[in-house]
mmCIF file of C-alpha atoms and ligand atoms in Angstrom:
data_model
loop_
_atom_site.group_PDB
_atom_site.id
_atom_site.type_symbol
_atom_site.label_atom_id
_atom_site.label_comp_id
_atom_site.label_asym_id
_atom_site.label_seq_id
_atom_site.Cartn_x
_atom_site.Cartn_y
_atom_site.Cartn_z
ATOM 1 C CA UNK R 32 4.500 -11.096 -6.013
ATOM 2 C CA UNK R 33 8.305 -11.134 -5.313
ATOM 3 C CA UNK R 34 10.366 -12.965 -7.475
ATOM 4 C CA UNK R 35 14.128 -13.414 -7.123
ATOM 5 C CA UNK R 36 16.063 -13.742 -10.461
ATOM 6 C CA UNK R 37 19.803 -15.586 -10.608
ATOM 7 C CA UNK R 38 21.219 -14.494 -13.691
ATOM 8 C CA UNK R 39 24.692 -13.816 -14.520
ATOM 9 C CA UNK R 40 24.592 -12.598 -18.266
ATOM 10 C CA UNK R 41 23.756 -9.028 -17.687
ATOM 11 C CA UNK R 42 21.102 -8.174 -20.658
ATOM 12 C CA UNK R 43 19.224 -11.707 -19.749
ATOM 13 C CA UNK R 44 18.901 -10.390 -16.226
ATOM 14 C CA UNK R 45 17.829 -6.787 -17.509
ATOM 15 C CA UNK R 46 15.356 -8.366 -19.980
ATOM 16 C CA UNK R 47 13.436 -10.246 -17.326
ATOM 17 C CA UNK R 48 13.576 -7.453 -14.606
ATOM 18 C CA UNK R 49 11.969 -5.204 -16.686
ATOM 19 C CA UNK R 50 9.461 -7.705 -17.939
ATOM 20 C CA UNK R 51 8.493 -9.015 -14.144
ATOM 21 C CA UNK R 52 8.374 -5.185 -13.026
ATOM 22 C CA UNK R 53 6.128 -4.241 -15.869
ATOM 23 C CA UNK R 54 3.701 -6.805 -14.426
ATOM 24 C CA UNK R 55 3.679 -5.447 -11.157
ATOM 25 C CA UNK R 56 6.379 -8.100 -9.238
ATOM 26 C CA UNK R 57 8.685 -6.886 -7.222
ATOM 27 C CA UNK R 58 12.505 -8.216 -7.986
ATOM 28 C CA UNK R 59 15.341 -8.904 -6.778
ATOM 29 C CA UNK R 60 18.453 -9.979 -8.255
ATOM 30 C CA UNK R 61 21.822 -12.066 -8.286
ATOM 31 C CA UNK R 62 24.500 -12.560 -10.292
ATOM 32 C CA UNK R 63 25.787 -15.824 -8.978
ATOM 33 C CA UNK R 64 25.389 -19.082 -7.733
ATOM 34 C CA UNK R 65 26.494 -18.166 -4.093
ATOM 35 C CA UNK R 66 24.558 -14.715 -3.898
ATOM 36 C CA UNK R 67 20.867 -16.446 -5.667
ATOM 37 C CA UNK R 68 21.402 -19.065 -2.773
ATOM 38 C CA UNK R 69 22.092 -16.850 0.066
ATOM 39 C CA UNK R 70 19.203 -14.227 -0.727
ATOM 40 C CA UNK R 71 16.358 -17.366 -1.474
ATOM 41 C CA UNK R 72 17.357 -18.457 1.870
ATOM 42 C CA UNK R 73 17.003 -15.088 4.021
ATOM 43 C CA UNK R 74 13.779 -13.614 1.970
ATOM 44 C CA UNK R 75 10.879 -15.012 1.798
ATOM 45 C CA UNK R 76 10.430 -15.073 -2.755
ATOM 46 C CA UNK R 77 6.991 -16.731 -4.529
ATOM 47 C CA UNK R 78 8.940 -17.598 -7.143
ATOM 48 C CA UNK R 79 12.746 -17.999 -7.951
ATOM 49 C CA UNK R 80 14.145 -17.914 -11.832
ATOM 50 C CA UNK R 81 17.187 -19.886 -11.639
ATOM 51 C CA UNK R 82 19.907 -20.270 -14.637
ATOM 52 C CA UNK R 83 21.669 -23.289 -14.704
ATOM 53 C CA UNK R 84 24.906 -22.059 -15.346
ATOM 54 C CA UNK R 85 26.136 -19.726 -13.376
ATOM 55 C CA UNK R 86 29.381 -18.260 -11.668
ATOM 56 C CA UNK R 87 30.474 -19.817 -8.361
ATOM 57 C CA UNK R 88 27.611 -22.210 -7.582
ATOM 58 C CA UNK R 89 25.704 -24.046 -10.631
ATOM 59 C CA UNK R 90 21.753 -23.639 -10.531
ATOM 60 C CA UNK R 91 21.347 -27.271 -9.770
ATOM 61 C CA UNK R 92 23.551 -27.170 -7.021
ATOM 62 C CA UNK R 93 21.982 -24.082 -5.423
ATOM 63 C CA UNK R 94 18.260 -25.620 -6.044
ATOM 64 C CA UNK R 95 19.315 -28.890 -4.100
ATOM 65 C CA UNK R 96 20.964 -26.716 -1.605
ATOM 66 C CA UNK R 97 17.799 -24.294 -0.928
ATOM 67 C CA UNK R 98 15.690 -27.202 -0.878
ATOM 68 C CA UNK R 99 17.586 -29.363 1.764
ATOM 69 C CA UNK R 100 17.604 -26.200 3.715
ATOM 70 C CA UNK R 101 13.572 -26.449 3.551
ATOM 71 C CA UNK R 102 12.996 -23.673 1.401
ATOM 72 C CA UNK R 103 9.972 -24.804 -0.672
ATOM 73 C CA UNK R 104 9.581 -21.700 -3.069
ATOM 74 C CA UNK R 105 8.865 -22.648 -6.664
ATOM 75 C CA UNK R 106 12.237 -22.766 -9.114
ATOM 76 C CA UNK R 107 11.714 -21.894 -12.969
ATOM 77 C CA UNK R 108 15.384 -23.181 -14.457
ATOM 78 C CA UNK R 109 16.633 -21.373 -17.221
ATOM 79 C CA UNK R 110 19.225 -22.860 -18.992
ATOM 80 C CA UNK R 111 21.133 -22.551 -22.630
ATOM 81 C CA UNK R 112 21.109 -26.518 -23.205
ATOM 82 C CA UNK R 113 18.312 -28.764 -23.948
ATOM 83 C CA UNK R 114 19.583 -31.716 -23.304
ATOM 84 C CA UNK R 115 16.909 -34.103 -21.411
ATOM 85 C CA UNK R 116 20.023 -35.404 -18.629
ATOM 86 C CA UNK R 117 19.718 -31.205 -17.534
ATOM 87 C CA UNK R 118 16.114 -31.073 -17.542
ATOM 88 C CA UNK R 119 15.903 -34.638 -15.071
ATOM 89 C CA UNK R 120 18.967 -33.133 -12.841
ATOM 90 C CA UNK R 121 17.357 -30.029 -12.414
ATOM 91 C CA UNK R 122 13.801 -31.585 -11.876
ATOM 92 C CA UNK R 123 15.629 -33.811 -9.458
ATOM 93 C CA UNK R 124 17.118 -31.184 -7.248
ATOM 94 C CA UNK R 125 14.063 -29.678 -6.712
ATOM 95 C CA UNK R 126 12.908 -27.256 -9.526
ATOM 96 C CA UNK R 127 9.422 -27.033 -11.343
ATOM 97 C CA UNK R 128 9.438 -25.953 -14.004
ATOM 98 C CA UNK R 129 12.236 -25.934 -17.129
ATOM 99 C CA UNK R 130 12.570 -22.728 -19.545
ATOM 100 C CA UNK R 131 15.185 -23.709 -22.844
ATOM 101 C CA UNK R 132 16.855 -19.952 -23.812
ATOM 102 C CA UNK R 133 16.501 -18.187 -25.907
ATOM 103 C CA UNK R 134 13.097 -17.964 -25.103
ATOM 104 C CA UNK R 135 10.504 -15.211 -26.053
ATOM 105 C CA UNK R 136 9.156 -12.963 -22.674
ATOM 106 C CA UNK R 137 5.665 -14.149 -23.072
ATOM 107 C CA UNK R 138 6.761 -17.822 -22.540
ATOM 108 C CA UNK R 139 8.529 -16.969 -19.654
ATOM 109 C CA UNK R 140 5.913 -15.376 -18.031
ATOM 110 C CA UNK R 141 3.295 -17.897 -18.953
ATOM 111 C CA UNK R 142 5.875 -20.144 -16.832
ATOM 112 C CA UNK R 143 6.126 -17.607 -13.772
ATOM 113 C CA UNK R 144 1.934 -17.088 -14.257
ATOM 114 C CA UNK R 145 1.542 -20.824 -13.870
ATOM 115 C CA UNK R 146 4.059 -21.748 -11.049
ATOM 116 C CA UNK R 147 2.576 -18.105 -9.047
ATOM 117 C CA UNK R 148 -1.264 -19.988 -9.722
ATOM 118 C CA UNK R 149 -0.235 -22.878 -8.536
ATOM 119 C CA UNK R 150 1.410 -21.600 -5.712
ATOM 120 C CA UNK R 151 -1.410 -19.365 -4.700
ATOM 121 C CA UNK R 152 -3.776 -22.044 -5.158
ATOM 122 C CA UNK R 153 -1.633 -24.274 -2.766
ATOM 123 C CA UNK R 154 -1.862 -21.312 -0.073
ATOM 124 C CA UNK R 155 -5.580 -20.016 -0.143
ATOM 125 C CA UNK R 156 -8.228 -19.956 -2.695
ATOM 126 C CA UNK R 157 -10.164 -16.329 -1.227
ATOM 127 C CA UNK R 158 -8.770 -13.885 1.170
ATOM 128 C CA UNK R 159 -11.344 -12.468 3.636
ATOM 129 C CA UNK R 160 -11.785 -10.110 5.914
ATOM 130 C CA UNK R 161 -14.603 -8.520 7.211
ATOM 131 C CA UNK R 162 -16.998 -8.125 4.233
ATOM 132 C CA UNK R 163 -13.292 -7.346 2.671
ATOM 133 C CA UNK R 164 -12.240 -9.828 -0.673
ATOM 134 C CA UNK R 165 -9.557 -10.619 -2.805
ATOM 135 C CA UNK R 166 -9.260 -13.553 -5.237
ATOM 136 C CA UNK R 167 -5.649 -13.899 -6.321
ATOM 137 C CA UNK R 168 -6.853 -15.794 -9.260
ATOM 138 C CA UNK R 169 -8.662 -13.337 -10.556
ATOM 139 C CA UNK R 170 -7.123 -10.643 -8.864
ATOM 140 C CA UNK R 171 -10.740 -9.388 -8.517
ATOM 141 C CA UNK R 172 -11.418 -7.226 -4.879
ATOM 142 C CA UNK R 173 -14.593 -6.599 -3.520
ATOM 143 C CA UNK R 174 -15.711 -5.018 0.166
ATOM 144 C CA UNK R 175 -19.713 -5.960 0.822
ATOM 145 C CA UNK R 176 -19.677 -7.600 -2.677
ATOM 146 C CA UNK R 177 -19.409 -4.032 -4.595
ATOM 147 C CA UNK R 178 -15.812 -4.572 -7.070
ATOM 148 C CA UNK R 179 -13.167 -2.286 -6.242
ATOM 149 C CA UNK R 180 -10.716 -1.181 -8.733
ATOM 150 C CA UNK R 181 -6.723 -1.341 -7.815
ATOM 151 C CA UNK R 182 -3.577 -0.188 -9.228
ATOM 152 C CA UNK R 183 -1.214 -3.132 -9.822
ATOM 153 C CA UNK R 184 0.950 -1.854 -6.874
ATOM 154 C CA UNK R 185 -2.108 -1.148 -4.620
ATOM 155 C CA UNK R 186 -2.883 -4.804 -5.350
ATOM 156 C CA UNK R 187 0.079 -6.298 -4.853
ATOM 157 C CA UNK R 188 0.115 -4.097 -1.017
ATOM 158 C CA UNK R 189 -3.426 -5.257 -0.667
ATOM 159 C CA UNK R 190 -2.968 -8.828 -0.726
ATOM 160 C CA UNK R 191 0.183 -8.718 0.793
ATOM 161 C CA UNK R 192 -1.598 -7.190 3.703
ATOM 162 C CA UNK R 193 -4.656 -9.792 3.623
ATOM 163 C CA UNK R 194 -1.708 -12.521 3.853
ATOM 164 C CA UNK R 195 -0.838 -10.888 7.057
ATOM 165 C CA UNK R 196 -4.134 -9.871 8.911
ATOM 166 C CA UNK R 197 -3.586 -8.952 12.434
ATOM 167 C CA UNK R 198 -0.263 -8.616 12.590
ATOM 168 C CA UNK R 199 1.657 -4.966 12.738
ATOM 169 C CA UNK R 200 3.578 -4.539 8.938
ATOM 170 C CA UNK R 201 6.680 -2.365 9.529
ATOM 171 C CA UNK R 202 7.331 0.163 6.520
ATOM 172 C CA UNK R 203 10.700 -2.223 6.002
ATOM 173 C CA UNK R 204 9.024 -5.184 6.152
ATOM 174 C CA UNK R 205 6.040 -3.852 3.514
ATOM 175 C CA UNK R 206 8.765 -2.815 1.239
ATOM 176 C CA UNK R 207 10.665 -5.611 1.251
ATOM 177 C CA UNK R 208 7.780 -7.554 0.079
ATOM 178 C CA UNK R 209 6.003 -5.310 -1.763
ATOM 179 C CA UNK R 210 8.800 -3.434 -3.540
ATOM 180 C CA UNK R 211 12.062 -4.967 -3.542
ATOM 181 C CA UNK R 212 15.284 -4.786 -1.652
ATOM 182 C CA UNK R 213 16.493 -1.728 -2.776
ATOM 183 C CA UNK R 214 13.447 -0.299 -1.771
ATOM 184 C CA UNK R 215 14.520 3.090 0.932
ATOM 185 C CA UNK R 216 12.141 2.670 4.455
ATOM 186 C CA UNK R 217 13.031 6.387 4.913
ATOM 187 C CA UNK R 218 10.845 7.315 1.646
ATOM 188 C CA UNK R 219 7.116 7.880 2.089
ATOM 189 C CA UNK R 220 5.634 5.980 -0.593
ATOM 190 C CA UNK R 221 4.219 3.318 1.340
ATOM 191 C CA UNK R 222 2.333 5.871 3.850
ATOM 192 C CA UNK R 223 1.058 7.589 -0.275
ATOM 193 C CA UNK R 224 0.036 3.688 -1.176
ATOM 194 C CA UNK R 225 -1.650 2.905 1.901
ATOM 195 C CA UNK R 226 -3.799 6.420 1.786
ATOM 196 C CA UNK R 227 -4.854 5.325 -1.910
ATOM 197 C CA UNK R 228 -5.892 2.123 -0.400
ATOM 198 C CA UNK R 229 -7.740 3.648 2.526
ATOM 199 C CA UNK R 230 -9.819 5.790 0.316
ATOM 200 C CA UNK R 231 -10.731 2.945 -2.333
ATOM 201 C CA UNK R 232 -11.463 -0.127 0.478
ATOM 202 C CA UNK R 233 -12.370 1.794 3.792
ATOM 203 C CA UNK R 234 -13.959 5.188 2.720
ATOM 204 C CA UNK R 235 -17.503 5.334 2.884
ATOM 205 C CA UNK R 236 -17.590 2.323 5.640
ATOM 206 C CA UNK R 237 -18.504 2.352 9.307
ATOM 207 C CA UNK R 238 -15.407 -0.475 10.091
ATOM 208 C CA UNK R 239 -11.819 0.619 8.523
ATOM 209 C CA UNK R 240 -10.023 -2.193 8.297
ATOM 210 C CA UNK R 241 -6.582 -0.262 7.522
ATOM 211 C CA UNK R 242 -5.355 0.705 10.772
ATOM 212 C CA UNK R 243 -2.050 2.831 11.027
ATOM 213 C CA UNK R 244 0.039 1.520 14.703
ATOM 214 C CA UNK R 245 1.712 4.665 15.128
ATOM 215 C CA UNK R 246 5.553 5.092 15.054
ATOM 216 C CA UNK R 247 5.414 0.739 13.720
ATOM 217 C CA UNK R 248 3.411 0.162 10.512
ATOM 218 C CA UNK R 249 0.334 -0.948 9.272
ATOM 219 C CA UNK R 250 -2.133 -3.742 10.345
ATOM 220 C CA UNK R 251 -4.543 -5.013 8.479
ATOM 221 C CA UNK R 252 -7.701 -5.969 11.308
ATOM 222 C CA UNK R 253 -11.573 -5.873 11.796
ATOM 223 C CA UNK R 254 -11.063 -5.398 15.660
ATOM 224 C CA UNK R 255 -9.811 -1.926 16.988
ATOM 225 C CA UNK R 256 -6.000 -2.271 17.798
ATOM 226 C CA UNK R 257 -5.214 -1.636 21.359
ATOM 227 C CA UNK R 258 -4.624 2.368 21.773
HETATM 228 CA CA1 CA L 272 24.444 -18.267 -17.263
#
């Protein structure tokens, strides 16, 4: 998943990059109010960890913003203060969920596991394709029922691809989703990912599903793309 974290005190930030990229997320980052707003609007994030006080723009004032702007993606609040008049203006602007710091890692990503669940379950319950599977509950993948075991990375390219069936993925537009924005297009380690997935889901099967569109990307399809 891709996560967006607005964070201005540097070794909070660090703390929860690490964390998130340990459990396979991709993340971006911003250090203000102004910056967190601008990048939630132009990417597309499954989850955004907001602090509530922040340079520039204040986290409640960015979540309102975002949301009148129709951007729907779940907000975690982070903020130093537990005081209940926070908690009701930042559930009021439009976050869901409310993290008091100093908090322990493990909370925190109990949070993010709960708001990505919910999220997921809101968008689709099983991802098909073919006699192709993945559950993001479970994160279990099967093709023609038989379990297939993933990397967290391969997963994460996976099911970003079976989001996406039939539609050409550029290498920029895979690893701004899949990695983060730092990510460089020129590298090859998408065209490396993909072959690992090839051999795990496609080997061994009369369809291939992976299809590589030649000087574009990668579509995901159980019809032939046009030569
Ligand atoms: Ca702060």
């Amino acid at each position: 998943m891709k996560i967006l974290v607005v964070e201005d005190e540097e070794r909070v930030s660090q703390f929860i990059q690490k964390g998130l990229r340990e459990e396979g997320h991709a993340v971006d980052v911003a250090f203000d109010g102004e910056e967190g707003g601008f990048l939630a609007e132009v990417n597309d994030y499954d989850l955004i960890i907001l602090d509530l006080m922040l340079p520039k723009k204040n986290g409640i004032m960015v979540c309102g913003e975002i949301r009148e702007r129709g951007v729907a993606t779940p907000v975690l609040m982070l903020t130093a203060r537990d005081s209940t008049d926070d908690k009701v203006r930042g559930l009021d602007a439009g976050a869901d969920d409310y993290l008091t710091k100093p908090f322990a890692f493990e909370e925190l990503l109990a949070r993010v596991r709960a708001l990505l669940r919910r999220r997921s379950e809101a968008k689709t319950p099983t991802l098909k394709i073919a006699d192709l599977e993945l559950d993001p509950m479970s994160r279990r993948v099967t093709r023609d029922g038989n379990p297939i075991r993933l990397t967290t990375k391969e997963y994460a390219l996976l099911e970003y691809m079976m989001r996406n069936t039939n539609k050409v993925l550029s290498r920029t537009l895979i690893g701004e989703h899949v990695w983060d924005m730092n990510f460089d297009p020129e590298s090859n380690v998408i065209d490396v990912y993909v072959s690992h997935l090839r051999n795990k889901v496609d080997k061994g099967f009369a369809l291939s599903l992976i299809h590589t569109m030649r000087g574009q990307g990668y579509m995901l399809s159980d019809e032939a793309p046009p030569a």
